[in-house]
Coordinates of C-alpha atoms in Angstrom, one line a residue:
Chain A
M28 CA 0.0 0.0 0.0
L29 CA 1.1 3.5 -0.7
D30 CA 2.8 5.2 2.3
L31 CA 0.7 7.6 4.3
T32 CA 2.2 10.5 6.0
P33 CA 2.3 10.2 9.9
E34 CA -0.6 12.6 10.1
Q35 CA -2.7 10.6 7.6
Q36 CA -1.8 7.4 9.5
A37 CA -2.8 9.0 12.9
L38 CA -6.0 10.3 11.4
R39 CA -6.9 6.8 10.0
E40 CA -6.4 5.4 13.5
M41 CA -8.5 8.1 15.1
V42 CA -11.4 7.8 12.7
H43 CA -11.2 4.0 12.8
S44 CA -11.5 4.0 16.6
F45 CA -14.2 6.6 16.5
A46 CA -16.1 4.8 13.8
Q47 CA -15.9 1.3 15.4
D48 CA -16.7 2.6 19.0
V49 CA -19.3 5.3 18.3
V50 CA -20.7 4.8 14.8
A51 CA -20.8 1.0 14.2
P52 CA -22.8 -0.1 17.3
G53 CA -26.0 1.7 16.2
A54 CA -25.7 1.0 12.5
A55 CA -28.1 -2.0 12.3
E56 CA -30.7 -0.2 14.5
R57 CA -30.5 3.0 12.4
D58 CA -31.0 0.8 9.3
K59 CA -34.3 -0.4 10.8
T60 CA -35.6 2.8 12.3
G61 CA -34.2 5.3 9.8
E62 CA -33.0 7.5 12.7
F63 CA -30.8 10.2 11.4
P64 CA -27.2 10.2 12.9
L65 CA -27.4 13.8 14.0
A66 CA -25.6 13.3 17.3
I67 CA -22.7 11.6 15.4
M68 CA -22.4 14.5 13.0
K69 CA -22.1 16.9 16.0
Q70 CA -19.4 14.7 17.5
M71 CA -17.6 14.7 14.1
G72 CA -17.8 18.5 14.2
E73 CA -16.1 18.6 17.6
L74 CA -13.4 16.3 16.3
G75 CA -12.7 18.6 13.4
L76 CA -13.8 16.0 10.8
L77 CA -16.3 18.4 9.1
G78 CA -13.6 20.7 8.0
L79 CA -11.2 18.0 7.1
P80 CA -10.4 18.6 3.5
F81 CA -10.7 22.3 3.6
S82 CA -7.8 24.7 4.1
E83 CA -6.9 26.2 7.4
D84 CA -7.0 29.7 5.9
E85 CA -10.7 29.2 5.4
G86 CA -11.2 27.7 8.9
G87 CA -11.0 24.1 7.9
T88 CA -8.6 21.6 9.4
G89 CA -6.3 21.3 6.3
G90 CA -6.1 17.6 6.1
G91 CA -6.5 17.4 2.3
Y92 CA -8.5 15.0 0.2
V93 CA -6.5 11.8 0.9
S94 CA -7.3 12.3 4.6
Y95 CA -10.9 13.0 3.7
A96 CA -11.1 9.8 1.6
I97 CA -9.7 7.8 4.5
A98 CA -12.3 9.3 6.9
V99 CA -15.2 8.6 4.5
E100 CA -13.9 5.0 4.1
E101 CA -13.7 4.3 7.8
I102 CA -17.0 5.9 8.6
T103 CA -18.8 4.1 5.8
R104 CA -17.1 0.8 6.8
A105 CA -18.9 1.2 10.2
C106 CA -22.2 2.6 8.8
A107 CA -22.9 3.6 5.2
S108 CA -25.9 5.8 6.1
T109 CA -23.6 7.9 8.3
G110 CA -20.9 7.7 5.6
I111 CA -23.1 9.3 3.0
T112 CA -24.4 11.9 5.4
Y113 CA -20.9 12.9 6.1
A114 CA -19.7 12.7 2.5
A115 CA -22.7 14.6 1.1
N116 CA -22.4 17.3 3.7
L117 CA -18.8 18.0 2.9
S118 CA -18.5 17.2 -0.9
L119 CA -21.8 18.5 -2.0
G120 CA -23.0 20.8 0.9
I121 CA -19.9 22.6 2.0
S122 CA -17.8 22.4 -1.2
P123 CA -19.8 24.8 -3.4
I124 CA -19.6 27.6 -0.7
Y125 CA -16.0 26.8 0.0
L126 CA -15.1 26.8 -3.7
F127 CA -17.2 29.6 -5.2
G128 CA -18.6 31.6 -2.2
T129 CA -17.8 35.3 -1.8
K130 CA -15.9 36.4 1.3
E131 CA -19.2 37.3 3.0
Q132 CA -20.9 34.0 2.1
K133 CA -17.9 32.0 3.4
A134 CA -17.8 34.0 6.6
K135 CA -21.5 33.6 7.2
Y136 CA -21.8 29.8 6.7
L137 CA -18.4 28.0 6.9
P138 CA -17.7 28.4 10.6
H139 CA -21.1 26.9 11.5
L140 CA -20.7 24.1 8.9
F141 CA -17.2 23.2 10.2
Q142 CA -18.5 23.2 13.7
G143 CA -21.6 21.1 12.9
D144 CA -24.1 23.6 14.0
Y145 CA -26.1 22.7 10.9
L146 CA -25.5 20.7 7.7
A147 CA -25.4 22.0 4.1
S148 CA -27.0 20.4 1.1
F149 CA -26.8 20.6 -2.7
G150 CA -30.0 20.8 -4.8
L151 CA -29.1 19.7 -8.4
T152 CA -31.2 16.7 -9.5
E153 CA -34.7 17.3 -10.7
P154 CA -37.5 15.0 -11.7
E155 CA -36.7 15.7 -15.4
A156 CA -33.0 16.3 -15.0
G157 CA -31.0 13.4 -13.5
S158 CA -27.9 12.5 -15.5
D159 CA -29.0 15.3 -18.0
A160 CA -28.5 18.4 -16.0
G161 CA -29.4 20.3 -19.2
G162 CA -33.0 19.4 -18.4
T163 CA -33.1 21.7 -15.4
R164 CA -36.5 23.4 -15.1
T165 CA -36.2 25.2 -11.8
R166 CA -36.5 28.9 -12.8
A167 CA -35.0 32.0 -11.1
R168 CA -36.5 35.3 -12.1
R169 CA -34.9 38.6 -11.4
T170 CA -36.8 40.9 -9.1
E171 CA -35.9 44.0 -7.4
G172 CA -33.1 43.2 -4.9
G173 CA -33.0 39.5 -5.7
W174 CA -34.6 36.5 -7.4
I175 CA -37.8 34.5 -7.2
L176 CA -37.4 30.7 -7.5
N177 CA -39.9 28.2 -8.7
G178 CA -39.5 24.5 -9.3
S179 CA -38.6 21.4 -7.5
K180 CA -35.6 19.1 -6.8
C181 CA -35.5 15.4 -5.9
F182 CA -33.2 13.0 -4.1
I183 CA -31.5 15.7 -2.2
T184 CA -29.3 14.5 0.7
N185 CA -29.4 16.1 4.2
A186 CA -31.7 19.0 3.3
S187 CA -34.0 18.5 6.4
Y188 CA -30.9 19.3 8.6
A189 CA -29.3 21.9 6.3
G190 CA -29.0 25.5 7.3
V191 CA -28.3 26.3 3.7
V192 CA -29.0 24.5 0.4
T193 CA -27.0 25.4 -2.7
T194 CA -29.6 25.2 -5.5
T195 CA -29.3 25.4 -9.2
A196 CA -31.8 27.2 -11.3
L197 CA -32.2 28.6 -14.8
T198 CA -31.5 32.3 -14.9
D199 CA -31.3 32.5 -18.7
P200 CA -33.3 29.6 -20.2
E201 CA -32.3 30.5 -23.8
K202 CA -28.7 29.6 -23.1
K203 CA -29.6 26.2 -21.7
T204 CA -26.7 24.9 -19.5
K205 CA -24.9 28.2 -19.9
G206 CA -27.9 29.9 -18.4
I207 CA -27.9 28.0 -15.0
S208 CA -26.9 29.8 -11.8
A209 CA -26.5 28.6 -8.2
F210 CA -28.2 30.1 -5.2
L211 CA -27.8 29.8 -1.5
V212 CA -31.2 29.0 -0.1
E213 CA -31.5 29.2 3.6
Q214 CA -33.8 27.1 5.8
G215 CA -36.9 29.1 6.6
T216 CA -36.9 31.1 3.3
P217 CA -40.5 31.9 2.5
G218 CA -41.7 29.7 -0.3
F219 CA -39.1 27.1 0.2
S220 CA -40.0 23.7 1.7
V221 CA -38.3 20.3 2.3
N222 CA -40.2 17.0 2.1
T223 CA -39.2 13.5 2.8
P224 CA -41.4 11.3 0.6
Y225 CA -39.0 8.5 -0.2
D226 CA -38.9 4.9 1.0
K227 CA -35.5 3.6 -0.1
L228 CA -33.9 0.2 -0.7
G229 CA -31.0 1.0 1.6
L230 CA -29.1 3.9 3.3
S231 CA -32.2 4.2 5.5
A232 CA -30.8 6.6 8.0
S233 CA -29.6 9.0 5.4
N234 CA -31.9 12.0 4.9
T235 CA -33.2 12.0 1.3
T236 CA -35.5 14.9 0.5
E237 CA -37.5 16.7 -2.1
L238 CA -37.2 20.5 -2.3
V239 CA -40.0 22.7 -3.4
F240 CA -39.8 26.3 -4.4
E241 CA -43.0 28.3 -4.8
D242 CA -42.1 31.9 -5.3
A243 CA -39.2 31.5 -3.0
Q244 CA -37.6 34.9 -2.4
I245 CA -33.8 34.8 -2.6
P246 CA -32.0 38.0 -1.7
E247 CA -29.4 39.5 -4.0
E248 CA -26.4 38.5 -2.0
N249 CA -27.4 34.8 -2.1
L250 CA -26.3 34.2 -5.7
L251 CA -23.4 31.8 -5.1
G252 CA -20.3 33.7 -6.0
T253 CA -20.5 37.0 -8.0
K254 CA -21.4 35.8 -11.5
E255 CA -24.7 34.6 -13.0
N256 CA -24.9 31.8 -15.5
V257 CA -21.9 29.9 -14.3
G258 CA -23.8 27.3 -12.3
F259 CA -23.2 24.4 -14.7
K260 CA -19.4 24.8 -14.5
Q261 CA -19.6 25.2 -10.8
F262 CA -21.5 22.0 -10.2
L263 CA -19.4 19.9 -12.6
E264 CA -16.4 20.9 -10.4
V265 CA -18.3 20.0 -7.2
L266 CA -19.3 16.6 -8.7
D267 CA -15.7 15.8 -9.6
G268 CA -14.8 16.2 -5.9
G269 CA -17.9 14.3 -4.8
R270 CA -16.9 11.3 -6.9
I271 CA -13.8 10.9 -4.8
S272 CA -16.0 10.6 -1.7
I273 CA -18.5 8.2 -3.3
G274 CA -15.5 6.1 -4.4
A275 CA -14.2 6.2 -0.8
M276 CA -17.6 5.0 0.4
G277 CA -17.3 2.1 -2.0
V278 CA -14.0 1.2 -0.5
G279 CA -15.4 1.3 3.0
L280 CA -18.4 -0.8 2.1
A281 CA -16.3 -3.3 0.2
Q282 CA -13.9 -3.5 3.1
A283 CA -16.8 -4.0 5.5
A284 CA -18.1 -6.9 3.3
L285 CA -14.7 -8.5 3.3
D286 CA -14.3 -8.0 7.1
A287 CA -17.7 -9.7 7.7
A288 CA -17.1 -12.5 5.2
L289 CA -13.6 -13.3 6.5
K290 CA -14.8 -13.3 10.1
Y291 CA -17.7 -15.7 9.2
A292 CA -15.5 -17.9 7.1
K293 CA -13.0 -18.4 9.9
E294 CA -15.8 -19.3 12.4
R295 CA -18.3 -21.3 10.4
K296 CA -17.7 -25.0 10.1
Q297 CA -19.0 -27.3 7.5
F298 CA -17.8 -30.9 6.8
G299 CA -15.8 -30.6 10.0
K300 CA -13.6 -27.7 8.7
T301 CA -13.9 -23.9 8.8
L302 CA -15.1 -22.3 5.6
S303 CA -11.8 -20.5 5.3
S304 CA -10.0 -23.8 4.8
F305 CA -11.9 -24.5 1.6
Q306 CA -10.1 -23.2 -1.5
A307 CA -13.4 -22.2 -3.1
I308 CA -14.0 -19.7 -0.2
Q309 CA -10.3 -18.7 0.0
F310 CA -10.4 -17.6 -3.7
K311 CA -13.5 -15.6 -3.1
L312 CA -11.9 -13.8 -0.2
A313 CA -8.6 -13.3 -2.1
D314 CA -10.5 -11.8 -5.0
M315 CA -12.4 -9.5 -2.7
A316 CA -9.2 -8.3 -1.0
T317 CA -7.6 -7.7 -4.4
Q318 CA -10.5 -5.6 -5.6
V319 CA -10.7 -3.6 -2.3
Q320 CA -7.0 -2.8 -2.5
L321 CA -7.3 -1.7 -6.2
S322 CA -10.3 0.4 -5.4
R323 CA -8.6 2.1 -2.5
L324 CA -5.5 2.9 -4.7
A325 CA -7.7 4.3 -7.5
V326 CA -9.6 6.5 -5.0
W327 CA -6.4 7.7 -3.3
N328 CA -4.8 8.4 -6.7
A329 CA -7.6 10.8 -7.5
A330 CA -7.4 12.4 -4.1
R331 CA -3.7 12.8 -4.4
L332 CA -4.1 14.5 -7.8
K333 CA -6.7 16.8 -6.3
D334 CA -4.4 17.7 -3.4
A335 CA -1.6 18.4 -5.8
H336 CA -3.9 20.7 -7.8
K337 CA -3.6 18.5 -10.9
P338 CA -6.4 17.5 -13.2
F339 CA -8.3 14.6 -11.5
S340 CA -11.6 14.3 -13.3
Q341 CA -10.7 11.1 -15.1
A342 CA -9.0 9.6 -12.0
A343 CA -12.1 10.4 -9.9
A344 CA -14.4 8.8 -12.4
I345 CA -12.2 5.7 -12.6
G346 CA -12.1 5.5 -8.8
K347 CA -15.8 6.0 -8.3
L348 CA -16.7 3.5 -11.0
H349 CA -14.4 0.8 -9.8
A350 CA -15.0 1.2 -6.1
S351 CA -18.8 1.4 -6.3
E352 CA -19.0 -1.7 -8.5
T353 CA -16.5 -3.5 -6.2
A354 CA -18.7 -2.6 -3.2
V355 CA -21.7 -4.3 -4.9
K356 CA -19.7 -7.3 -5.9
C357 CA -18.1 -7.7 -2.5
A358 CA -21.4 -7.4 -0.8
L359 CA -22.9 -10.1 -3.0
E360 CA -19.9 -12.4 -2.4
A361 CA -20.1 -11.8 1.3
I362 CA -23.8 -12.9 1.3
Q363 CA -22.8 -16.0 -0.8
I364 CA -20.1 -16.9 1.8
H365 CA -22.6 -16.6 4.6
G366 CA -25.0 -18.9 2.7
G367 CA -28.6 -18.8 4.0
Y368 CA -27.6 -16.7 7.0
G369 CA -26.4 -14.0 4.6
Y370 CA -29.9 -13.6 3.3
M371 CA -31.2 -12.9 6.8
K372 CA -31.2 -9.6 8.6
D373 CA -29.4 -11.0 11.6
Y374 CA -26.1 -10.5 9.7
P375 CA -24.9 -7.2 8.3
V376 CA -24.1 -8.3 4.8
E377 CA -27.6 -7.9 3.3
R378 CA -27.5 -4.3 4.5
Y379 CA -24.2 -3.8 2.8
L380 CA -25.7 -4.9 -0.5
R381 CA -28.7 -2.6 -0.2
D382 CA -26.4 0.3 0.8
A383 CA -23.8 -0.4 -1.9
K384 CA -26.3 -0.2 -4.8
L385 CA -26.7 3.5 -4.4
L386 CA -23.0 4.1 -5.1
E387 CA -23.5 2.9 -8.7
I388 CA -26.2 5.5 -9.1
G389 CA -25.6 8.6 -7.0
E390 CA -23.4 11.5 -8.1
G391 CA -23.2 10.1 -11.7
T392 CA -24.3 6.6 -12.5
S393 CA -21.7 4.0 -13.6
E394 CA -22.8 4.7 -17.1
I395 CA -22.1 8.4 -16.7
Q396 CA -18.7 7.6 -15.2
R397 CA -17.9 5.5 -18.3
L398 CA -18.9 8.4 -20.5
V399 CA -16.6 10.8 -18.5
I400 CA -13.8 8.3 -18.8
A401 CA -14.4 7.7 -22.6
R402 CA -14.4 11.4 -23.2
S403 CA -11.2 11.8 -21.4
L404 CA -9.7 9.2 -23.7
G405 CA -10.7 11.4 -26.7
C406 CA -13.9 9.6 -27.8
A407 CA -16.3 11.9 -29.5
Chain B
M25 CA 0.5 22.7 37.1
N26 CA 3.0 20.6 35.2
V27 CA 2.3 17.0 34.5
V28 CA 4.5 14.2 33.2
V29 CA 2.9 11.1 31.7
C30 CA 4.9 8.0 31.4
L31 CA 3.5 5.7 28.7
K32 CA 4.4 2.4 27.1
Q33 CA 3.8 1.2 23.6
T34 CA 2.3 -2.3 23.7
F35 CA 0.8 -4.8 21.3
D36 CA -2.8 -4.2 20.2
T37 CA -5.1 -6.1 22.6
E38 CA -6.4 -8.1 19.6
A39 CA -2.8 -9.1 18.4
K40 CA -2.1 -12.7 18.2
I41 CA 1.1 -13.6 20.2
V42 CA 3.5 -15.8 18.2
L43 CA 7.0 -16.9 19.3
D44 CA 9.8 -16.9 16.7
A45 CA 12.4 -19.6 16.2
Q46 CA 14.5 -18.2 19.1
G47 CA 11.5 -18.5 21.5
K48 CA 11.0 -14.7 21.6
V49 CA 7.8 -12.9 21.0
D50 CA 7.5 -12.0 17.3
A51 CA 6.6 -8.4 16.9
N52 CA 6.4 -8.7 13.0
G53 CA 3.2 -7.3 11.6
V54 CA 1.7 -6.6 15.0
N55 CA -0.2 -3.4 15.4
L56 CA 1.2 -1.3 18.3
I57 CA -1.0 0.9 20.5
I58 CA -0.6 3.0 23.6
N59 CA -1.0 0.8 26.7
P60 CA -4.8 1.3 27.4
Y61 CA -4.2 2.2 31.1
D62 CA -1.6 4.8 30.0
E63 CA -4.4 6.4 27.9
Y64 CA -6.3 7.1 31.1
A65 CA -3.1 8.7 32.5
I66 CA -2.8 10.9 29.4
E67 CA -6.4 12.0 29.5
E68 CA -6.1 12.8 33.2
G69 CA -2.9 14.8 32.6
I70 CA -4.6 16.9 29.8
R71 CA -7.6 17.5 32.1
L72 CA -5.3 18.8 34.9
K73 CA -3.7 21.1 32.4
E74 CA -7.0 22.4 31.1
K75 CA -8.1 23.1 34.7
F76 CA -4.9 24.5 36.2
G77 CA -2.7 25.5 33.2
G78 CA 0.8 24.4 32.8
E79 CA 2.2 21.7 30.4
V80 CA 1.9 18.0 29.9
T81 CA 5.1 16.2 28.9
V82 CA 4.8 12.6 27.7
V83 CA 7.8 10.3 28.0
S84 CA 8.4 6.8 26.8
M85 CA 11.3 4.4 26.3
G86 CA 10.7 2.1 23.5
G87 CA 11.5 0.6 20.1
A88 CA 11.6 2.1 16.6
K89 CA 7.9 3.0 16.5
V90 CA 7.6 4.6 20.0
A91 CA 7.4 8.0 18.3
E92 CA 4.0 7.1 16.9
A93 CA 2.6 6.5 20.4
L94 CA 4.0 9.8 21.7
R95 CA 2.6 11.6 18.6
T96 CA -0.8 10.2 19.4
A97 CA -0.5 11.6 23.0
L98 CA 0.5 15.0 21.5
A99 CA -2.5 14.9 19.2
M100 CA -4.7 14.2 22.2
G101 CA -3.4 17.4 23.7
A102 CA -0.1 16.8 25.4
D103 CA 2.5 19.6 24.9
K104 CA 5.9 18.0 24.7
A105 CA 7.3 14.6 24.1
I106 CA 10.5 12.8 25.1
A107 CA 11.4 9.5 23.5
I108 CA 14.3 7.4 24.8
Q109 CA 15.3 5.3 21.8
D110 CA 18.4 3.2 21.9
P111 CA 19.0 -0.4 20.7
A112 CA 21.0 -0.9 23.8
S113 CA 17.9 -0.4 25.9
Y114 CA 16.3 -3.6 24.5
G115 CA 15.9 -6.1 27.4
S116 CA 15.6 -3.5 30.1
D117 CA 13.7 -4.7 33.2
E118 CA 11.6 -2.5 35.4
Y119 CA 14.6 -1.5 37.6
V120 CA 16.5 -0.2 34.5
T121 CA 13.4 1.5 33.0
A122 CA 12.7 3.4 36.1
Q123 CA 16.3 4.6 36.3
V124 CA 16.3 5.7 32.6
L125 CA 13.0 7.6 33.1
A126 CA 14.3 9.3 36.2
K127 CA 17.3 10.6 34.3
A128 CA 15.1 11.7 31.3
L129 CA 13.0 13.7 33.7
K130 CA 15.9 15.5 35.3
E131 CA 15.3 18.8 33.4
V132 CA 11.5 18.5 33.2
P133 CA 9.4 20.4 35.8
F134 CA 6.5 18.4 37.3
D135 CA 3.9 18.5 40.0
V136 CA 2.3 15.2 39.1
I137 CA 3.6 12.1 37.3
L138 CA 0.9 9.9 35.9
S139 CA 1.1 6.5 34.4
G140 CA -1.2 3.5 33.8
R141 CA -1.5 1.1 36.7
I142 CA -0.3 -1.8 34.6
A143 CA 1.0 -2.5 31.1
I144 CA -1.1 -5.0 29.3
D145 CA 2.0 -6.8 27.9
D146 CA 4.3 -7.8 30.8
G147 CA 1.8 -6.8 33.5
S148 CA 4.4 -6.0 36.1
S149 CA 3.0 -2.7 37.5
Q150 CA 6.4 -1.8 38.8
V151 CA 7.9 1.0 36.7
A152 CA 5.9 3.9 38.0
V153 CA 6.4 3.1 41.7
R154 CA 10.1 2.4 41.1
L155 CA 10.3 5.8 39.4
A156 CA 8.7 7.4 42.5
E157 CA 11.4 5.8 44.6
Q158 CA 14.1 7.0 42.3
L159 CA 12.8 10.5 42.5
G160 CA 12.2 10.3 46.3
I161 CA 8.5 11.2 46.0
P162 CA 5.3 9.4 47.2
S163 CA 3.1 7.3 44.9
V164 CA -0.4 6.0 44.9
T165 CA -1.5 3.2 42.6
S166 CA -4.7 2.3 40.8
I167 CA -6.5 5.6 41.2
M168 CA -10.2 6.0 40.3
T169 CA -10.7 9.7 41.0
L170 CA -8.3 12.6 41.5
S171 CA -8.8 16.1 42.8
V172 CA -6.0 18.6 43.3
E173 CA -6.0 21.6 45.6
G174 CA -2.8 23.6 46.0
N175 CA 0.1 21.1 46.7
K176 CA -2.3 18.4 47.9
A177 CA -4.2 15.7 45.9
V178 CA -7.0 13.6 47.2
V179 CA -7.4 10.4 45.3
T180 CA -9.6 7.3 45.6
R181 CA -7.9 4.1 44.8
D182 CA -9.4 0.8 43.8
I183 CA -8.7 -1.9 46.4
D184 CA -9.9 -5.4 46.8
G185 CA -13.6 -5.2 47.6
G186 CA -13.8 -1.4 48.0
M187 CA -12.3 2.0 47.6
E188 CA -9.6 3.8 49.7
T189 CA -9.4 7.6 49.9
V190 CA -5.8 8.9 50.2
E191 CA -4.5 12.4 50.6
I192 CA -1.0 12.9 49.2
T193 CA 1.4 15.8 49.0
L194 CA 2.6 16.8 45.6
P195 CA 4.8 16.1 43.7
A196 CA 3.7 12.5 43.5
V197 CA 3.4 9.6 41.2
L198 CA -0.2 8.4 40.5
T199 CA -1.1 5.4 38.4
A200 CA -4.5 5.2 36.6
Q201 CA -7.1 2.5 36.9
K202 CA -9.8 1.9 34.3
G203 CA -12.7 4.2 35.1
L204 CA -10.6 7.2 36.0
N205 CA -11.9 8.9 32.9
E206 CA -12.9 8.4 29.3
P207 CA -9.9 9.1 27.1
R208 CA -10.7 11.5 24.2
Y209 CA -10.1 10.9 20.6
P210 CA -7.4 13.1 19.1
S211 CA -9.0 15.8 17.1
V212 CA -8.0 16.5 13.5
A213 CA -6.6 19.9 14.6
G214 CA -4.7 18.0 17.3
I215 CA -3.2 15.6 14.8
M216 CA -2.2 18.5 12.5
K217 CA -0.6 20.4 15.4
A218 CA 1.2 17.4 16.9
K219 CA 4.0 17.7 14.3
K220 CA 4.8 21.2 15.4
K221 CA 5.2 20.4 19.1
E222 CA 8.5 19.9 20.8
F223 CA 9.7 16.3 20.4
K224 CA 13.1 15.3 22.0
T225 CA 14.8 12.0 21.3
F226 CA 17.5 10.8 23.7
T227 CA 19.9 7.9 23.5
L228 CA 21.2 6.3 26.7
K229 CA 24.4 8.1 26.3
D230 CA 22.5 11.5 26.1
L231 CA 21.2 10.6 29.6
G232 CA 24.7 9.9 30.9
M233 CA 24.2 6.2 30.9
D234 CA 26.6 3.5 29.6
H235 CA 25.3 0.6 27.6
G236 CA 26.2 -1.7 30.5
D237 CA 23.7 0.2 32.7
A238 CA 20.7 -0.7 30.5
G239 CA 19.2 -3.5 28.4
F240 CA 20.0 -7.1 29.2
A241 CA 23.4 -6.0 30.6
G242 CA 22.0 -3.7 33.2
A243 CA 18.9 -5.6 34.1
K244 CA 18.6 -7.1 37.6
M245 CA 16.0 -9.6 36.4
K246 CA 17.0 -12.1 33.7
L247 CA 14.3 -13.5 31.5
D248 CA 14.7 -17.2 31.3
S249 CA 12.1 -18.3 28.7
I250 CA 8.7 -17.5 27.3
S251 CA 6.0 -20.0 26.6
L252 CA 2.5 -19.9 25.2
P253 CA -0.4 -21.4 27.2
A254 CA -1.2 -25.0 26.2
P255 CA -3.8 -25.0 23.5
R256 CA -7.3 -25.8 24.7
Q257 CA -8.3 -29.4 24.0
A258 CA -11.4 -30.0 22.0
G259 CA -14.6 -30.6 24.0
R260 CA -16.4 -33.9 24.0
V261 CA -20.2 -34.5 23.7
I262 CA -21.5 -37.4 25.8
Q263 CA -24.3 -39.1 23.8
G264 CA -27.2 -41.2 25.0
E265 CA -30.2 -41.0 27.3
P266 CA -30.0 -38.5 30.1
V267 CA -29.7 -41.1 32.8
Q268 CA -26.8 -43.0 31.2
A269 CA -25.2 -39.8 30.0
V270 CA -25.1 -38.3 33.5
S271 CA -23.5 -41.5 34.9
E272 CA -21.0 -41.4 32.1
L273 CA -20.3 -37.7 32.8
V274 CA -19.7 -38.4 36.5
R275 CA -17.4 -41.3 35.6
V276 CA -15.4 -39.1 33.2
L277 CA -15.1 -36.2 35.7
M278 CA -13.8 -38.6 38.4
D279 CA -11.7 -41.1 36.5
E280 CA -10.4 -39.2 33.5
A281 CA -10.5 -35.5 34.3
K282 CA -10.0 -36.2 38.0
V283 CA -11.8 -33.0 39.0
I284 CA -14.1 -34.6 41.6

């Protein structure tokens, strides 16, 4: 494995202990009840994990993206619902403000976000605009001293607990994707409401919402950044960073599946021998370990490039694609190794499968990742 | 209030102990941690500092990776670290270790020295109290609570079947029992700051000691051999009707196991 710096190593140990002691014990229960891990997010704020990848100049903790990928992996390994809550809060919620916010916008929100006083959220997907963001219908009309927003967003993570939601809307419909702008919509804005209508396959304790804008009044100063019609470019950049964290979630879930399968294979006896003494099972475990390691390296590679301010879009897409598909495959193999028990909710592996599937869909489906990679190869 | 915390780097509690060809404990591939009882000592030291001001210095004699343990203590909130790292220290017993620590603390101001009540590897519980003797100060072991006022400390210590309350004049050595506190996780900021904190590394020579004073050469206690516990035998299921099975069980316990 690539060498980590002493700080990254220390961080890994800290997050691992925190995740196993504090996050893991309630994971199965949260999966059942759907209880949002709000207390855990507050604790993560106290530990400085909510500012992890962001620079110290902006009030973050300056750990960089490799450290962040490590944290997302370890949290997800303990509980994927908590993992996505954390990853979406940072990559999608905080990042747009951190990357494009004005001085005033950063000063207003970032300290609270790093502290965990409230979460942040990112409203991009719409009923008619999933992979095709060009289909955005939400409309922002200029008024005196601001904008009026109308439209709706779907599948938005964390918005019930978000103090501020970055939302994309058409400011100049004629220009299509070049007419999209991003706005900072605060909780409690008149005409803005958050609903939770979804019943999901997995990630039950993650907060997935629908945003509705009915003549929502957005003040002048809440245009993200200083320029109109640059929303499309902004969110592409946000999504690139987000892919690293979804990749890291894939690594964490795949590792969790391997951990569970290995433990079970060493304990469970059939024909008078442990499962782990059968070559058929050994090969499954070896293949899982190989794919977990490759996924981790691919994700860390993208994180390293980002930390070095080098182009990382292709690397992030490769990492996300491989790690999310590995998570699904490893969860399936872990169930297979558990046999009939793996199909039961008494063991965690069926949850891993339900949780892992989202990773092949969220923040760009596997098909979109392949398109991004193909384009980076020069395919037209 | 200045606090010194003596800590030891030990095997992870989940580590599998294996002996190598020479009959020594094989440390290869074993994850090393701060002795869990020493974590309580670190936490208590940091709490004293937060309450009264001053500095916490963590000190450890150990192998090549001892710096990692000390850095973790710095990340938790300790201010300075002293590592005593010398291949010649390998094989030191409790007597030697206490002497080395006393020399390393010569220039360090302290009101309280904290340590864990026992190290989970060799389990001797001797180094801290021997250090107190070396320094000519009192010691209380296995403390569950600590309150400091002026140059006095009141502690309760865990004794067989109860608790004992002791008042002690500082400076003193106190060893921590499980339950003294809940050690904190290092924060991200703590981890980032740890590398900027003062970190001194001494060899035995730096402390004015000869190689003959430490390690196997200086130890009063010679380690003869190490052996692993005998592996547990497989259990046996006695078949048959309850009446016959019970008679058979009684016969086996009397004649074969010879426990009744």
